[in-house]
Every structure is written in structure tokens, then in C-alpha cells.
Coordinates of C-alpha atoms and ligand atoms in Angstrom, one line a residue:
X1 CA 0.0 0.0 0.0
X2 CA 1.3 3.4 -0.9
X3 CA 1.3 5.6 2.2
X4 CA -0.7 8.7 1.5
X5 CA -3.9 10.2 2.8
X6 CA -6.6 8.1 1.3
X7 CA -10.0 9.4 1.8
X8 CA -13.5 8.6 0.7
X9 CA -16.3 11.2 0.5
X10 CA -20.0 10.6 -0.2
X11 CA -22.3 13.6 -0.5
X12 CA -26.0 13.6 -1.0
X13 CA -26.1 10.0 -2.2
X14 CA -29.4 8.7 -3.5
X15 CA -29.9 5.2 -4.8
X16 CA -33.4 4.0 -5.8
X17 CA -34.6 0.9 -7.4
X18 CA -37.6 0.3 -9.7
X19 CA -40.0 -2.2 -8.3
X20 CA -42.2 -4.6 -10.3
X21 CA -45.2 -2.3 -10.1
X22 CA -43.2 0.6 -11.5
X23 CA -42.9 2.5 -8.3
X24 CA -39.6 3.7 -6.9
X25 CA -38.0 2.1 -3.9
X26 CA -35.6 4.5 -2.4
X27 CA -32.8 2.6 -0.6
X28 CA -30.5 5.5 0.3
X29 CA -31.3 9.2 0.3
X30 CA -29.3 12.3 1.1
X31 CA -26.5 10.1 2.5
X32 CA -23.4 12.0 3.5
X33 CA -20.3 10.1 4.7
X34 CA -16.6 10.7 5.1
X35 CA -13.7 8.4 6.0
X36 CA -10.0 8.7 5.9
X37 CA -7.1 6.3 5.9
X38 CA -6.6 4.2 9.0
X39 CA -10.2 4.7 10.2
X40 CA -12.6 1.9 11.0
X41 CA -16.2 3.0 10.6
X42 CA -19.1 0.7 11.4
X43 CA -22.4 1.2 9.6
X44 CA -25.4 0.2 11.7
X45 CA -29.1 0.5 10.8
X46 CA -32.3 -1.5 10.3
X47 CA -32.5 -4.2 7.7
X48 CA -33.2 -2.8 4.3
X49 CA -31.9 0.7 5.0
X50 CA -29.3 0.6 2.3
X51 CA -26.1 -0.5 4.0
X52 CA -25.1 -3.2 1.5
X53 CA -26.2 -0.8 -1.3
X54 CA -23.8 1.8 0.0
X55 CA -20.9 -0.7 0.1
X56 CA -21.7 -1.7 -3.4
X57 CA -21.6 1.9 -4.5
X58 CA -18.2 2.3 -2.8
X59 CA -17.0 -0.9 -4.4
X60 CA -18.0 0.6 -7.8
X61 CA -20.4 -2.3 -8.5
X62 CA -23.3 0.1 -8.7
X63 CA -23.8 3.9 -9.3
X64 CA -25.9 6.4 -7.4
X65 CA -28.8 8.3 -9.1
X66 CA -27.6 11.5 -7.6
X67 CA -24.9 12.8 -5.2
X68 CA -21.2 12.5 -5.4
X69 CA -19.0 9.6 -4.4
X70 CA -15.2 10.2 -4.6
X71 CA -12.1 8.3 -3.6
X72 CA -9.0 10.5 -3.3
X73 CA -10.8 13.2 -5.1
X74 CA -11.9 11.2 -8.2
X75 CA -15.4 9.9 -8.8
X76 CA -15.7 6.1 -8.3
X77 CA -16.7 4.7 -11.7
X78 CA -16.1 1.0 -11.4
X79 CA -14.5 -1.8 -9.3
X80 CA -10.9 -1.6 -8.3
X81 CA -8.8 -4.2 -6.4
X82 CA -7.8 -1.2 -4.2
X83 CA -11.3 -1.4 -2.8
X84 CA -11.8 -5.0 -1.6
X85 CA -15.2 -6.4 -0.7
X86 CA -15.8 -9.2 1.7
X87 CA -19.4 -10.5 1.3
X88 CA -21.5 -12.0 4.0
X89 CA -21.4 -15.4 2.4
X90 CA -17.8 -16.5 1.9
X91 CA -17.6 -17.1 -1.8
X92 CA -14.8 -19.6 -2.0
X93 CA -13.8 -21.6 -5.0
X94 CA -14.8 -25.2 -3.9
X95 CA -12.3 -26.8 -6.2
X96 CA -9.3 -24.8 -4.9
X97 CA -7.4 -25.3 -1.7
X98 CA -7.3 -22.6 1.0
X99 CA -3.9 -21.5 -0.3
X100 CA -5.1 -21.3 -3.9
X101 CA -8.3 -19.5 -2.9
X102 CA -6.2 -16.9 -1.1
X103 CA -3.8 -16.7 -4.1
X104 CA -6.6 -16.5 -6.7
X105 CA -6.8 -12.7 -7.1
X106 CA -3.0 -12.3 -7.5
X107 CA -2.9 -15.0 -10.2
X108 CA -5.9 -13.5 -11.9
X109 CA -4.2 -10.1 -12.2
X110 CA -0.7 -11.5 -13.0
X111 CA 1.0 -10.3 -9.9
X112 CA 1.4 -13.7 -8.1
X113 CA 5.1 -14.1 -8.8
X114 CA 6.2 -10.9 -7.0
X115 CA 3.6 -11.2 -4.3
X116 CA 3.5 -15.0 -3.5
X117 CA 5.0 -14.4 0.0
X118 CA 1.8 -12.4 0.8
X119 CA -0.3 -15.5 0.5
X120 CA 1.4 -17.2 3.4
X121 CA 1.5 -13.9 5.3
X122 CA -2.3 -13.5 5.1
X123 CA -2.9 -17.2 5.9
X124 CA -0.8 -16.7 9.1
X125 CA -2.4 -13.4 10.0
X126 CA -5.9 -14.9 9.8
X127 CA -5.0 -17.9 11.8
X128 CA -5.2 -20.4 9.0
X129 CA -1.7 -21.9 9.2
X130 CA -1.8 -25.7 8.8
X131 CA -4.9 -25.6 6.6
X132 CA -3.2 -24.4 3.4
X133 CA -3.9 -27.7 1.6
X134 CA -7.5 -28.1 2.8
X135 CA -10.5 -27.6 0.5
X136 CA -13.4 -25.4 1.5
X137 CA -15.6 -28.4 2.3
X138 CA -13.0 -29.5 4.8
X139 CA -12.9 -26.3 6.9
X140 CA -15.4 -24.7 9.3
X141 CA -17.6 -21.7 8.7
X142 CA -15.3 -19.6 10.8
X143 CA -12.3 -20.6 8.8
X144 CA -14.2 -20.0 5.6
X145 CA -14.9 -16.4 6.8
X146 CA -11.2 -16.0 7.5
X147 CA -10.2 -17.3 4.0
X148 CA -12.6 -14.8 2.5
X149 CA -10.9 -12.0 4.4
X150 CA -7.4 -13.3 3.6
X151 CA -8.5 -13.5 -0.1
X152 CA -9.3 -9.8 -0.1
X153 CA -6.4 -8.7 2.1
X154 CA -3.8 -10.4 -0.2
X155 CA -4.7 -7.8 -2.8
X156 CA -3.4 -5.1 -0.4
X157 CA -6.6 -3.0 -0.6
X158 CA -6.6 0.6 0.6
X159 CA -10.3 0.3 1.4
X160 CA -11.8 -2.8 3.0
X161 CA -15.5 -3.3 2.7
X162 CA -16.8 -5.8 5.2
X163 CA -20.5 -6.7 4.8
X164 CA -21.5 -8.6 7.9
X165 CA -18.6 -11.0 7.3
X166 CA -18.9 -12.6 10.8
X167 CA -22.7 -12.6 11.3
X168 CA -23.0 -16.4 10.7
X169 CA -20.4 -17.3 13.3
X170 CA -20.7 -18.2 17.0
X171 CA -19.8 -15.5 19.5
X172 CA -16.4 -17.1 20.4
X173 CA -15.2 -17.5 16.8
X174 CA -16.4 -14.0 16.1
X175 CA -14.4 -12.6 19.0
X176 CA -11.2 -14.3 17.8
X177 CA -11.6 -13.0 14.2
X178 CA -12.4 -9.5 15.5
X179 CA -8.9 -9.5 17.1
X180 CA -7.4 -10.8 13.8
X181 CA -9.2 -7.9 12.0
X182 CA -7.8 -5.4 14.6
X183 CA -4.3 -6.8 14.1
X184 CA -4.6 -6.4 10.4
X185 CA -5.8 -2.8 10.8
X186 CA -2.7 -2.0 12.9
X187 CA -0.5 -3.6 10.3
X188 CA -1.9 -2.2 7.1
X189 CA -4.0 0.9 8.2
X190 CA -6.6 0.6 5.5
X191 CA -10.0 2.4 5.5
X192 CA -12.4 -0.1 6.8
X193 CA -16.2 0.1 6.4
X194 CA -17.9 -2.5 8.5
X195 CA -21.5 -3.3 8.1
X196 CA -22.8 -5.1 11.2
X197 CA -25.9 -5.7 13.2
X198 CA -23.8 -6.5 16.2
X199 CA -23.5 -3.3 18.4
X200 CA -20.9 -5.0 20.6
X201 CA -18.8 -5.7 17.4
X202 CA -19.1 -2.1 16.3
X203 CA -18.0 -0.8 19.7
X204 CA -15.1 -3.3 19.8
X205 CA -13.7 -2.5 16.4
X206 CA -14.8 0.9 15.2
X207 CA -13.3 4.3 15.6
X208 CA -16.7 5.7 14.7
X209 CA -20.2 4.3 14.4
X210 CA -22.6 5.7 11.8
X211 CA -26.2 5.0 12.5
X212 CA -28.7 5.0 9.5
X213 CA -32.4 5.5 9.6
X214 CA -34.9 3.0 8.3
X215 CA -35.3 3.1 4.5
X216 CA -34.7 5.4 2.8
X217 CA -31.4 5.2 4.7
X218 CA -29.8 8.4 5.8
X219 CA -27.3 9.2 8.5
X220 CA -29.1 9.9 11.8
X221 CA -26.1 9.8 14.2
X222 CA -22.4 9.6 14.2
X223 CA -20.9 8.2 17.4
X224 CA -17.1 8.3 18.0
X225 CA -15.6 5.4 20.0
X226 CA -12.5 6.8 21.5
X227 CA -11.6 3.9 23.8
X228 CA -8.0 2.5 23.6
X229 CA -7.4 -1.0 22.2
X230 CA -7.8 -3.7 23.3
X231 CA -11.2 -2.7 24.5
X232 CA -12.7 -4.2 27.5
X233 CA -16.2 -5.4 26.6
X234 CA -17.5 -5.3 30.2
X235 CA -16.0 -1.9 31.1
X236 CA -18.5 0.8 32.0
X237 CA -17.3 3.0 29.1
X238 CA -17.8 0.2 26.6
X239 CA -21.3 -0.5 27.9
X240 CA -22.1 3.3 27.9
X241 CA -21.2 3.3 24.1
X242 CA -23.5 0.4 23.5
X243 CA -26.3 2.3 25.1
X244 CA -25.6 5.4 23.1
X245 CA -25.8 3.4 19.9
X246 CA -29.0 1.6 21.0
X247 CA -30.6 5.0 21.8
X248 CA -29.7 6.3 18.4
X249 CA -31.4 3.2 16.9
X250 CA -34.8 3.9 18.5
X251 CA -36.8 5.4 15.6
X252 CA -40.3 5.5 17.0
Ligands
ATP1 N1 -30.7 -4.8 -7.1 C1 -31.8 -4.4 -6.4 N2 -33.0 -4.3 -7.0 C2 -34.1 -3.9 -6.3 N3 -34.1 -3.5 -5.1 C3 -32.9 -3.6 -4.4 C4 -31.7 -4.0 -5.0 N4 -30.7 -4.0 -4.1 C5 -31.3 -3.6 -3.0 N5 -32.6 -3.4 -3.1 C6 -33.5 -2.8 -2.1 O1 -32.9 -1.7 -1.5 C7 -33.1 -1.8 -0.1 C8 -31.8 -1.7 0.7 O2 -31.2 -2.9 0.5 P1 -29.8 -3.3 1.2 O3 -29.4 -4.6 0.7 O4 -28.8 -2.2 0.9 O5 -30.2 -3.2 2.7 P2 -29.3 -3.5 4.0 O6 -29.3 -2.2 4.8 O7 -28.0 -4.0 3.6 O8 -30.2 -4.6 4.7 P3 -29.7 -5.9 5.6 O9 -29.3 -5.3 7.0 O10 -31.0 -6.7 5.7 O11 -28.6 -6.6 4.9 C9 -34.0 -3.0 0.2 O12 -35.3 -2.7 0.3 C10 -33.7 -3.9 -1.0 O13 -34.9 -4.6 -1.3
MG2 MG1 -27.1 -5.9 3.8

């Protein structure tokens, strides 16, 4: 990663979809957002409020109807390996080993030779050592989630888009992978956008929590989490942050 001040700015974003009866379903409306290099921002909001839609826009997989979305001052016009997306369902290649799944992107873009050391580095970082030769059907769900993250990290992204990557996991595995994500953030200092429904996860990982309203999603609160790492999940400060976020999520 080239060390510079990467930043992502969204201003007045609107994304609407046409429904079958011809009406417009507005997923995101007037959404403003800003994040700079090294920041971990959690996006929290009710189901259907446009969180995944926003990550897709940042990934360049979709375009807004209106508003501006820029990365380092230039409009986002399409996908870029610099902005890596980890989907909720780990989409591993079943016919490839863990090692080859992690190496896939490098091979696809012809940079495997000079970066092959990164494959083992990411495998080690995500706690997958010893399973290099295993196939996806031979590993657990938690390990598959780790492979999906390693697969994205190996491309050395400046922006990491995590769409509920840990939601299918048990609390213990989730806690272990959360620490692996934190270690990765300290090492690579990417921009991280983390969509989660888990308020504890948001407070544990994020520098800032952005709360979205029910659809059409728009920002209703922005809560800084300025607690030092590693965070103590049962400290009074931690619990106070959880309450603050819960309060912001009461929409009635
Ligand atoms: N390609 C699409 N075509 C039509 N409607 C869509 C499309 N993608 C998303 N939507 C709609 O936009 C709204 C926002 O969807 P999105 O997936 O962004 O929500 P979300 O906040 O990620 O929800 P969840 O927390 O359940 O994952 C939903 O009502 C969804 O039905
Ligand atoms: Mg979603």
C-alpha cells in the first residue's frame, strides 16, 4: 500500500430501485459520509436501510442516481482491487485449496510471482496456518470467513468493505476473528467500512459508528468510539457506548 492520505467522501447520495409495479423504492437518500485512511467505521441500521447498497456503490459495483462519491478526489466509476469487498457469504472456490483460494486474485491479475509471499503472510495473519492444503468443504464456517478476508487482504486494498462477514459465526469465533481484524488494521492501516448488526462488534472494532435511519437510509447519528485497544467489553465506558448506539437506533 502506498502511504498517502486516502479518503472517501460521499455527498447527498441517492440510490433508488424500480419495483415490479413501477414505483420507486428509495434505498438510500441524502446520505453523507466521510472516512480517511486508517479509520474503521461501522455502519449500523435497520434491515433494508441501504447498508449493502452503500458498500456496493463504494466498491464501484453500482452507481448512485444522484450525489457525489469520490475516492481520493476522483469519482468512483467501477470496481478496483484497491477497494476490496468481503461478502456476508464467503464465496470460496470449492475446487481450490485454502492456499489457492487466497492466491486467486494475485494469479488473476498476473502479480502472483512478486507477491507470492503475501499468500502465506495472510494465511498466518488470519489464523489459517496448517490448513493451506484443505479444500473449502473440509474447513469450518469460521475458517471460511477467515479465508474470504485473507483473499481480499492479499490484494493489499486501501479500502476494505466488510458486509457482515462474521454474522453467521458463533460468539467465540467472532471474537477471535475480530482480534485478527484489529491486528490487520494496525499492520496495514486501511480504510475499513464494516456493516454489522452487532452493536458490541461495532464498539469493539470501530473508531466511529454511523447510524442509519430505516429506509430510505440516511445518517441519523455519528458516534465516535475513542476507547483504547484492546477494548474491555465489560467496562462501564464500553457499555455506555453500546447504550448510546442503541438509543440512536430507536426510531419510533
Ligand atoms: N438490485 C436491487 N433491485 C431492487 N431492489 C434492491 C436491489 N438492491 C437492494 N434493493 C432494495 O434496497 C433496499 C436496501 O437494500 P440493502 O441490501 O442495501 O439493505 P441493507 O441495509 O444491507 O439490509 P440488511 O441489513 O438486511 O442486509 C432493500 O429494500 C432492497 O430490497
Ligand atoms: Mg445488507
